[in-house]
Amino acid sequence: MFVKVSRSKRNNKVHETLQIAESYRDSNGKVRHRILLHLGPTDKFIKKDVDTLINGLLRAKGLTLQDLDSNIDNVKAFGQIWALVHLWKELKMSQIIARQKEKSGIKFDLEAHLKSLIFNRLDDPSSKLKLLTWLETVYIPGINKDDIRYEYLLRAMDFLIAHKEKIETQLANRLLDLFNQDLKVCFYDLTSSYFEAENSLVEGDIRQFGYSRDHRGDREQIVIGVVMTGDGIPIAHYVFPGNKADRSTLQEMLNDIRRRFKVKDIQLVADKGLLSNDNLWHLIQQGYEFILGESVRQSKDVKSVIKEANAHKEATGETIYERLTEREIKSKDGKKEKIKLRYVASYNAATALKRYKNRINRINEFLELSEEIKKKEINTEDKYHQIKSVLSRKRLSRFFNVELTEDTIEIHKQDEVLSEEEKSDGWFIVISNAHDLSKSELIARYKDLKYVEHGFYELKHSLNLRPNFHWTEKRIRAHVMVCFLAFQMAVLFEKRLSGIKLSWQRAMESLRRVVVVEWENEGRRRKGLSRVHVEQLEIFQEIGSSKPTLLSL
């Protein structure tokens, strides 16, 4: 429905009339207009009449149009919330939540609390208590901030984790449908997240000490795994104890994905931390294609490939080298099988130089610190242990031998080991049983693991996975799930913005300037909406959302 200006010419004079019209499609599918109401000549309307007419239409919605002055007593950010409401509807989150709520016995407004949790994570991530303060700064249609209670937020989190599999699977399938994708290619990687607060560990605690990607081995942590499609759409996440080894999670993840998404043929792309003999056996026996990273120091085969690759590069200038190798793997019960694997090496000169310089700097720092330690007035054994500690901290243990005699400490550089290390600088290796990709395509697909790495950055920084203020396993898992659901919305947001090459964070920043103003008038609360500018309108158009109006409030 819209206001139409109709023009006609009589006696050499143009006459304009205002009409209320609507669009419809005729039996042939063509768009037509029909007049619903004639308002009269435009020259008979004055500003007061227009305001009165609009106010009359808005009054039914409890809204009004008037000059805003010092009566304004509240301003709330709205534009970014309006965009998130659109994405929420596009993902059919209301229906997904409602299906699981049916038999839960929950009486409070579950969707409002979940929406508050997830929108807060995207807009201004904070603790559950601070979320209540955040609600005072934003306008979320249909949600009264006074109805959102802290204890209900915690119960909403409990609901999420109780129905994790169904909610996550339905949402993933919705995302796959929206982008017409399948799970032919499956990227998997892991990260860790440590805890700020110090709480005593209890038996079976999911918080454990382990390998920390954040270099905080002094803190308890959890391990988080994320599965994405070839185009970077997150479909599933897993939370493991903090001391769980990466490679021990792979088979559990693959079995779960196959069961939940009813897929048989999956090409797995994963980093070198997931590679083990047992996992290789499982992948082969279950018929998976795979592209896996391999450590440049892992085996004789790898060292041989790098040696050949260096010679090939010097002779031809090519920076990608491939060799087909027969590799023997065996199961836990001793069964053996020989498989043909593609070993593909790729070289990057900038990476080579960076690694070389980094290692030289660490070596020089170690030698300087060693000399300083030797001059200390402490016994020789203490000096020895301090030097060994520095050597380990600088990750140089394989390059030096440190020997302790009765009175002296001798440090011997392992020149041969250093030389081998330099030869591997700039190279990385992938192994694969996929034969329908060229060696360049194989490397390119492996590099697409950047989608997962970027996702971990989003979770940890933009969505503030940490700090995690929970300490029970159920709430820890629920907190991670809230962050993951927010991450899925962020990915949808950014993909919708690809046409204007704008990040979802920048879009949120721009949209926050669209605000709702509130004031008291004649004993009633009134609302007004600030102007939507060109940049903000473009964002709404890109994501497929209508422009917010007073009727949206």
mmCIF file with all atom_site columns, C-alpha atoms in Angstrom, residues 2 41 90 110 121 324 384 392-393 426 452 513:
data_model
loop_
_atom_site.group_PDB
_atom_site.id
_atom_site.type_symbol
_atom_site.label_atom_id
_atom_site.label_alt_id
_atom_site.label_comp_id
_atom_site.label_asym_id
_atom_site.label_entity_id
_atom_site.label_seq_id
_atom_site.pdbx_PDB_ins_code
_atom_site.Cartn_x
_atom_site.Cartn_y
_atom_site.Cartn_z
_atom_site.occupancy
_atom_site.B_iso_or_equiv
_atom_site.pdbx_formal_charge
_atom_site.auth_seq_id
_atom_site.auth_comp_id
_atom_site.auth_asym_id
_atom_site.auth_atom_id
_atom_site.pdbx_PDB_model_num
ATOM 1  C CA . PHE A 1 2   ? 1.326  3.464   -0.890 1.00 0.00 ? 2   PHE A CA 1
ATOM 2  C CA . PRO A 1 41  ? -6.305 17.645  -4.710 1.00 0.00 ? 41  PRO A CA 1
ATOM 3  C CA . GLU A 1 90  ? 15.356 -15.801 8.000  1.00 0.00 ? 90  GLU A CA 1
ATOM 4  C CA . LEU A 1 110 ? 11.848 -18.506 26.331 1.00 0.00 ? 110 LEU A CA 1
ATOM 5  C CA . ARG A 1 121 ? 26.582 -11.490 22.107 1.00 0.00 ? 121 ARG A CA 1
ATOM 6  C CA . LEU A 1 324 ? 52.837 -40.436 -4.696 1.00 0.00 ? 324 LEU A CA 1
ATOM 7  C CA . TYR A 1 384 ? 72.454 -25.580 34.269 1.00 0.00 ? 384 TYR A CA 1
ATOM 8  C CA . SER A 1 392 ? 62.848 -25.023 26.383 1.00 0.00 ? 392 SER A CA 1
ATOM 9  C CA . ARG A 1 393 ? 61.007 -21.708 26.630 1.00 0.00 ? 393 ARG A CA 1
ATOM 10 C CA . GLY A 1 426 ? 58.714 -22.018 4.013  1.00 0.00 ? 426 GLY A CA 1
ATOM 11 C CA . VAL A 1 452 ? 37.698 -22.010 10.603 1.00 0.00 ? 452 VAL A CA 1
ATOM 12 C CA . ARG A 1 513 ? 23.032 5.222   14.609 1.00 0.00 ? 513 ARG A CA 1
#
